[in-house]
Amino acid sequence: DHTIVGVAGVAGLAIELVRLFQVELEHFEKVEGTSLSFDGKANRLGSLIRGNLSQAMQGMAVLPLFIGWDDDAARGRMFSYDATGGRYEEYEFCSIGSGSAFARGALKKLHDPEADERSAVAALLQSLYDAADDDSATSGLDLTRGIFPLVMRASAEGVARWSEEGVRELAETIVSARVGRPDGPRGYAL
């Protein structure tokens, strides 16, 4: 109810990894009568990734980004992982996948810890646009086909998904602005 897993890598393996992770968390809750702590969840996800190491060494890697609201810490937290299951807490922003270097460059200039939710989502979509522009394996904002990323947030109230219409509207604004400035904004998301 308070965590999100984003993935980069082999889609089929990623889906199975997330399903297994979800089942294990539900099983723990049924057996123990309580949810696993946020750190416990992050550690368990690292163990699942480590179990995929032989496939990762053959080029079939799955790298997740684990995000959520930690009730014990009363704040949002975020972890990235390497192919061996090592977990790394991220404090400002993070990107994963083949286009992550390009996305991270955009996030460095656009990240604003004081931003409202709409501005934060605009910064994320701008970074995805940059990543897709420079990396053929990264999906971007596809206005023609109406394909957009799923945008989620986690807070003390739980996980919520942005509406497809809201993401579309923001994506259209970003793509229109890129016509006049293909390299994107400088220091602001819109």
PDB file of C-alpha atoms in Angstrom:
ATOM      1  CA  ASP A   1       0.000   0.000   0.000  1.00  0.00           C
ATOM      2  CA  HIS A   2       2.982   2.335   0.494  1.00  0.00           C
ATOM      3  CA  THR A   3       5.641   1.066  -1.921  1.00  0.00           C
ATOM      4  CA  ILE A   4       6.342   1.185  -5.646  1.00  0.00           C
ATOM      5  CA  VAL A   5       8.772  -0.868  -7.737  1.00  0.00           C
ATOM      6  CA  GLY A   6       9.972   0.491 -11.071  1.00  0.00           C
ATOM      7  CA  VAL A   7      12.102  -1.733 -13.278  1.00  0.00           C
ATOM      8  CA  ALA A   8      14.597  -1.563 -16.097  1.00  0.00           C
ATOM      9  CA  GLY A   9      15.850  -4.578 -17.966  1.00  0.00           C
ATOM     10  CA  VAL A  10      14.285  -7.734 -19.341  1.00  0.00           C
ATOM     11  CA  ALA A  11      10.519  -7.185 -19.098  1.00  0.00           C
ATOM     12  CA  GLY A  12       9.448 -10.805 -18.566  1.00  0.00           C
ATOM     13  CA  LEU A  13      11.936 -11.361 -15.761  1.00  0.00           C
ATOM     14  CA  ALA A  14      11.031  -8.012 -14.231  1.00  0.00           C
ATOM     15  CA  ILE A  15       7.331  -8.885 -14.102  1.00  0.00           C
ATOM     16  CA  GLU A  16       8.070 -12.243 -12.501  1.00  0.00           C
ATOM     17  CA  LEU A  17      10.451 -10.665  -9.992  1.00  0.00           C
ATOM     18  CA  VAL A  18       7.838  -8.110  -8.931  1.00  0.00           C
ATOM     19  CA  ARG A  19       5.114 -10.769  -8.692  1.00  0.00           C
ATOM     20  CA  LEU A  20       7.320 -12.988  -6.534  1.00  0.00           C
ATOM     21  CA  PHE A  21       8.252 -10.007  -4.365  1.00  0.00           C
ATOM     22  CA  GLN A  22       4.584  -9.135  -3.889  1.00  0.00           C
ATOM     23  CA  VAL A  23       3.671 -12.722  -2.958  1.00  0.00           C
ATOM     24  CA  GLU A  24       6.523 -12.895  -0.444  1.00  0.00           C
ATOM     25  CA  LEU A  25       5.440  -9.637   1.194  1.00  0.00           C
ATOM     26  CA  GLU A  26       1.834 -10.843   1.413  1.00  0.00           C
ATOM     27  CA  HIS A  27       2.983 -14.195   2.838  1.00  0.00           C
ATOM     28  CA  PHE A  28       5.107 -12.473   5.490  1.00  0.00           C
ATOM     29  CA  GLU A  29       2.142 -10.317   6.490  1.00  0.00           C
ATOM     30  CA  LYS A  30      -0.176 -13.334   6.817  1.00  0.00           C
ATOM     31  CA  VAL A  31       2.317 -15.364   8.830  1.00  0.00           C
ATOM     32  CA  GLU A  32       3.593 -12.563  11.087  1.00  0.00           C
ATOM     33  CA  GLY A  33       0.407 -10.521  11.333  1.00  0.00           C
ATOM     34  CA  THR A  34       2.281  -7.344  10.460  1.00  0.00           C
ATOM     35  CA  SER A  35       3.947  -5.812   7.425  1.00  0.00           C
ATOM     36  CA  LEU A  36       7.664  -6.178   6.821  1.00  0.00           C
ATOM     37  CA  SER A  37       9.558  -2.972   7.617  1.00  0.00           C
ATOM     38  CA  PHE A  38      10.608  -0.725   4.759  1.00  0.00           C
ATOM     39  CA  ASP A  39      14.258  -1.741   5.218  1.00  0.00           C
ATOM     40  CA  GLY A  40      13.188  -5.397   5.350  1.00  0.00           C
ATOM     41  CA  LYS A  41      11.364  -4.992   2.038  1.00  0.00           C
ATOM     42  CA  ALA A  42      14.392  -3.285   0.469  1.00  0.00           C
ATOM     43  CA  ASN A  43      16.675  -6.086   1.708  1.00  0.00           C
ATOM     44  CA  ARG A  44      14.342  -8.819   0.450  1.00  0.00           C
ATOM     45  CA  LEU A  45      14.206  -7.250  -3.002  1.00  0.00           C
ATOM     46  CA  GLY A  46      18.023  -7.228  -3.035  1.00  0.00           C
ATOM     47  CA  SER A  47      18.030 -10.960  -2.238  1.00  0.00           C
ATOM     48  CA  LEU A  48      15.663 -11.660  -5.133  1.00  0.00           C
ATOM     49  CA  ILE A  49      17.940  -9.763  -7.506  1.00  0.00           C
ATOM     50  CA  ARG A  50      20.974 -11.673  -6.210  1.00  0.00           C
ATOM     51  CA  GLY A  51      19.115 -14.889  -7.029  1.00  0.00           C
ATOM     52  CA  ASN A  52      19.015 -13.752 -10.665  1.00  0.00           C
ATOM     53  CA  LEU A  53      22.779 -13.134 -10.856  1.00  0.00           C
ATOM     54  CA  SER A  54      23.554 -16.021 -13.232  1.00  0.00           C
ATOM     55  CA  GLN A  55      20.979 -14.733 -15.717  1.00  0.00           C
ATOM     56  CA  ALA A  56      22.201 -11.160 -15.267  1.00  0.00           C
ATOM     57  CA  MET A  57      25.720 -12.302 -16.193  1.00  0.00           C
ATOM     58  CA  GLN A  58      24.227 -13.648 -19.431  1.00  0.00           C
ATOM     59  CA  GLY A  59      22.729 -10.238 -20.241  1.00  0.00           C
ATOM     60  CA  MET A  60      19.275 -10.841 -18.789  1.00  0.00           C
ATOM     61  CA  ALA A  61      19.430  -8.328 -15.977  1.00  0.00           C
ATOM     62  CA  VAL A  62      16.610  -6.694 -14.045  1.00  0.00           C
ATOM     63  CA  LEU A  63      17.380  -3.554 -12.077  1.00  0.00           C
ATOM     64  CA  PRO A  64      14.599  -2.178  -9.907  1.00  0.00           C
ATOM     65  CA  LEU A  65      14.044   1.127  -8.223  1.00  0.00           C
ATOM     66  CA  PHE A  66      12.253   0.673  -4.893  1.00  0.00           C
ATOM     67  CA  ILE A  67      10.354   3.726  -3.656  1.00  0.00           C
ATOM     68  CA  GLY A  68       7.865   4.268  -0.910  1.00  0.00           C
ATOM     69  CA  TRP A  69       6.713   5.811   2.296  1.00  0.00           C
ATOM     70  CA  ASP A  70       8.502   4.571   5.404  1.00  0.00           C
ATOM     71  CA  ASP A  71       6.082   4.899   8.337  1.00  0.00           C
ATOM     72  CA  ASP A  72       8.877   4.348  10.864  1.00  0.00           C
ATOM     73  CA  ALA A  73      10.994   7.170   9.420  1.00  0.00           C
ATOM     74  CA  ALA A  74       7.909   9.277   8.524  1.00  0.00           C
ATOM     75  CA  ARG A  75       9.357  10.148   5.115  1.00  0.00           C
ATOM     76  CA  GLY A  76       9.674   8.912   1.581  1.00  0.00           C
ATOM     77  CA  ARG A  77      12.649   6.701   0.745  1.00  0.00           C
ATOM     78  CA  MET A  78      14.209   5.366  -2.425  1.00  0.00           C
ATOM     79  CA  PHE A  79      16.669   2.552  -3.197  1.00  0.00           C
ATOM     80  CA  SER A  80      18.480   1.593  -6.376  1.00  0.00           C
ATOM     81  CA  TYR A  81      20.155  -1.789  -6.904  1.00  0.00           C
ATOM     82  CA  ASP A  82      23.042  -3.259  -8.846  1.00  0.00           C
ATOM     83  CA  ALA A  83      22.970  -6.621 -10.647  1.00  0.00           C
ATOM     84  CA  THR A  84      24.408  -8.409  -7.587  1.00  0.00           C
ATOM     85  CA  GLY A  85      21.537  -7.263  -5.367  1.00  0.00           C
ATOM     86  CA  GLY A  86      23.467  -4.477  -3.673  1.00  0.00           C
ATOM     87  CA  ARG A  87      21.103  -1.765  -2.506  1.00  0.00           C
ATOM     88  CA  TYR A  88      21.880   1.921  -2.361  1.00  0.00           C
ATOM     89  CA  GLU A  89      19.688   4.506  -0.710  1.00  0.00           C
ATOM     90  CA  GLU A  90      19.178   7.543  -2.927  1.00  0.00           C
ATOM     91  CA  TYR A  91      18.371  10.888  -1.352  1.00  0.00           C
ATOM     92  CA  GLU A  92      17.563  13.380  -4.107  1.00  0.00           C
ATOM     93  CA  PHE A  93      16.667  11.546  -7.293  1.00  0.00           C
ATOM     94  CA  CYS A  94      17.662   8.449  -9.198  1.00  0.00           C
ATOM     95  CA  SER A  95      17.460   6.919 -12.649  1.00  0.00           C
ATOM     96  CA  ILE A  96      17.883   3.339 -13.820  1.00  0.00           C
ATOM     97  CA  GLY A  97      18.241   1.565 -17.144  1.00  0.00           C
ATOM     98  CA  SER A  98      20.221   2.112 -20.310  1.00  0.00           C
ATOM     99  CA  GLY A  99      19.103   5.738 -20.619  1.00  0.00           C
ATOM    100  CA  SER A 100      19.751   6.525 -16.973  1.00  0.00           C
ATOM    101  CA  ALA A 101      22.848   8.650 -17.599  1.00  0.00           C
ATOM    102  CA  PHE A 102      20.833  10.970 -19.839  1.00  0.00           C
ATOM    103  CA  ALA A 103      17.881  11.069 -17.434  1.00  0.00           C
ATOM    104  CA  ARG A 104      20.207  11.763 -14.512  1.00  0.00           C
ATOM    105  CA  GLY A 105      21.774  14.691 -16.377  1.00  0.00           C
ATOM    106  CA  ALA A 106      18.336  16.227 -16.874  1.00  0.00           C
ATOM    107  CA  LEU A 107      17.358  15.585 -13.258  1.00  0.00           C
ATOM    108  CA  LYS A 108      20.546  17.290 -12.040  1.00  0.00           C
ATOM    109  CA  LYS A 109      19.455  20.544 -13.632  1.00  0.00           C
ATOM    110  CA  LEU A 110      15.709  20.249 -13.016  1.00  0.00           C
ATOM    111  CA  HIS A 111      15.441  18.702  -9.543  1.00  0.00           C
ATOM    112  CA  ASP A 112      13.893  21.037  -6.984  1.00  0.00           C
ATOM    113  CA  PRO A 113      13.237  19.598  -3.514  1.00  0.00           C
ATOM    114  CA  GLU A 114      10.699  22.399  -2.902  1.00  0.00           C
ATOM    115  CA  ALA A 115       8.708  21.724  -6.087  1.00  0.00           C
ATOM    116  CA  ASP A 116       5.018  20.969  -6.021  1.00  0.00           C
ATOM    117  CA  GLU A 117       3.877  17.589  -7.345  1.00  0.00           C
ATOM    118  CA  ARG A 118       3.061  18.848 -10.863  1.00  0.00           C
ATOM    119  CA  SER A 119       6.492  20.461 -11.249  1.00  0.00           C
ATOM    120  CA  ALA A 120       8.199  17.324  -9.940  1.00  0.00           C
ATOM    121  CA  VAL A 121       6.330  15.177 -12.479  1.00  0.00           C
ATOM    122  CA  ALA A 122       7.243  17.657 -15.232  1.00  0.00           C
ATOM    123  CA  ALA A 123      10.937  17.280 -14.265  1.00  0.00           C
ATOM    124  CA  LEU A 124      10.600  13.489 -14.417  1.00  0.00           C
ATOM    125  CA  LEU A 125       8.924  13.607 -17.838  1.00  0.00           C
ATOM    126  CA  GLN A 126      11.598  16.005 -19.104  1.00  0.00           C
ATOM    127  CA  SER A 127      14.282  13.562 -17.958  1.00  0.00           C
ATOM    128  CA  LEU A 128      12.488  10.683 -19.665  1.00  0.00           C
ATOM    129  CA  TYR A 129      12.266  12.740 -22.857  1.00  0.00           C
ATOM    130  CA  ASP A 130      16.041  13.356 -22.726  1.00  0.00           C
ATOM    131  CA  ALA A 131      16.781   9.685 -22.032  1.00  0.00           C
ATOM    132  CA  ALA A 132      14.592   8.504 -24.933  1.00  0.00           C
ATOM    133  CA  ASP A 133      16.116  11.121 -27.224  1.00  0.00           C
ATOM    134  CA  ASP A 134      19.623   9.749 -26.649  1.00  0.00           C
ATOM    135  CA  ASP A 135      18.973   6.048 -25.965  1.00  0.00           C
ATOM    136  CA  SER A 136      17.075   3.864 -28.418  1.00  0.00           C
ATOM    137  CA  ALA A 137      16.128   1.343 -25.709  1.00  0.00           C
ATOM    138  CA  THR A 138      14.297   3.951 -23.601  1.00  0.00           C
ATOM    139  CA  SER A 139      10.619   4.599 -24.208  1.00  0.00           C
ATOM    140  CA  GLY A 140       9.627   8.233 -24.208  1.00  0.00           C
ATOM    141  CA  LEU A 141       6.554  10.409 -24.509  1.00  0.00           C
ATOM    142  CA  ASP A 142       4.727   8.998 -27.539  1.00  0.00           C
ATOM    143  CA  LEU A 143       1.984  11.474 -28.444  1.00  0.00           C
ATOM    144  CA  THR A 144       1.274   9.764 -31.765  1.00  0.00           C
ATOM    145  CA  ARG A 145       0.382   6.417 -30.223  1.00  0.00           C
ATOM    146  CA  GLY A 146      -0.795   7.819 -26.881  1.00  0.00           C
ATOM    147  CA  ILE A 147       1.799   5.824 -24.946  1.00  0.00           C
ATOM    148  CA  PHE A 148       2.915   7.488 -21.744  1.00  0.00           C
ATOM    149  CA  PRO A 149       4.727   6.370 -18.606  1.00  0.00           C
ATOM    150  CA  LEU A 150       2.823   5.364 -15.506  1.00  0.00           C
ATOM    151  CA  VAL A 151       3.365   8.082 -12.940  1.00  0.00           C
ATOM    152  CA  MET A 152       2.964   7.036  -9.321  1.00  0.00           C
ATOM    153  CA  ARG A 153       3.619   8.617  -5.951  1.00  0.00           C
ATOM    154  CA  ALA A 154       3.864   7.235  -2.451  1.00  0.00           C
ATOM    155  CA  SER A 155       2.987   9.217   0.663  1.00  0.00           C
ATOM    156  CA  ALA A 156       1.707   8.644   4.175  1.00  0.00           C
ATOM    157  CA  GLU A 157      -1.764   8.276   2.636  1.00  0.00           C
ATOM    158  CA  GLY A 158      -0.566   5.440   0.393  1.00  0.00           C
ATOM    159  CA  VAL A 159       0.274   4.945  -3.261  1.00  0.00           C
ATOM    160  CA  ALA A 160      -1.587   6.909  -5.920  1.00  0.00           C
ATOM    161  CA  ARG A 161      -1.390   6.884  -9.698  1.00  0.00           C
ATOM    162  CA  TRP A 162      -1.525  10.047 -11.748  1.00  0.00           C
ATOM    163  CA  SER A 163      -4.371  10.049 -14.240  1.00  0.00           C
ATOM    164  CA  GLU A 164      -3.501   9.213 -17.825  1.00  0.00           C
ATOM    165  CA  GLU A 165      -5.134  12.495 -18.866  1.00  0.00           C
ATOM    166  CA  GLY A 166      -2.926  14.458 -16.460  1.00  0.00           C
ATOM    167  CA  VAL A 167       0.220  12.762 -17.770  1.00  0.00           C
ATOM    168  CA  ARG A 168      -0.920  13.296 -21.377  1.00  0.00           C
ATOM    169  CA  GLU A 169      -1.562  17.003 -20.774  1.00  0.00           C
ATOM    170  CA  LEU A 170       1.854  17.514 -19.210  1.00  0.00           C
ATOM    171  CA  ALA A 171       3.539  15.444 -21.949  1.00  0.00           C
ATOM    172  CA  GLU A 172       1.874  17.532 -24.671  1.00  0.00           C
ATOM    173  CA  THR A 173       3.100  20.730 -23.006  1.00  0.00           C
ATOM    174  CA  ILE A 174       6.637  19.364 -22.797  1.00  0.00           C
ATOM    175  CA  VAL A 175       6.747  18.095 -26.383  1.00  0.00           C
ATOM    176  CA  SER A 176       5.338  21.409 -27.691  1.00  0.00           C
ATOM    177  CA  ALA A 177       7.993  23.343 -25.790  1.00  0.00           C
ATOM    178  CA  ARG A 178      10.697  21.055 -27.193  1.00  0.00           C
ATOM    179  CA  VAL A 179       9.801  22.141 -30.729  1.00  0.00           C
ATOM    180  CA  GLY A 180      11.221  25.588 -29.934  1.00  0.00           C
ATOM    181  CA  ARG A 181      13.968  24.323 -27.644  1.00  0.00           C
ATOM    182  CA  PRO A 182      14.960  20.735 -28.554  1.00  0.00           C
ATOM    183  CA  ASP A 183      17.585  20.511 -25.801  1.00  0.00           C
ATOM    184  CA  GLY A 184      14.962  21.214 -23.139  1.00  0.00           C
ATOM    185  CA  PRO A 185      14.569  23.734 -20.350  1.00  0.00           C
ATOM    186  CA  ARG A 186      17.404  25.152 -18.335  1.00  0.00           C
ATOM    187  CA  GLY A 187      16.791  25.042 -14.627  1.00  0.00           C
ATOM    188  CA  TYR A 188      13.014  24.697 -14.653  1.00  0.00           C
ATOM    189  CA  ALA A 189      10.761  21.863 -15.741  1.00  0.00           C
ATOM    190  CA  LEU A 190       8.187  23.719 -17.874  1.00  0.00           C
TER     191      LEU A 190
END
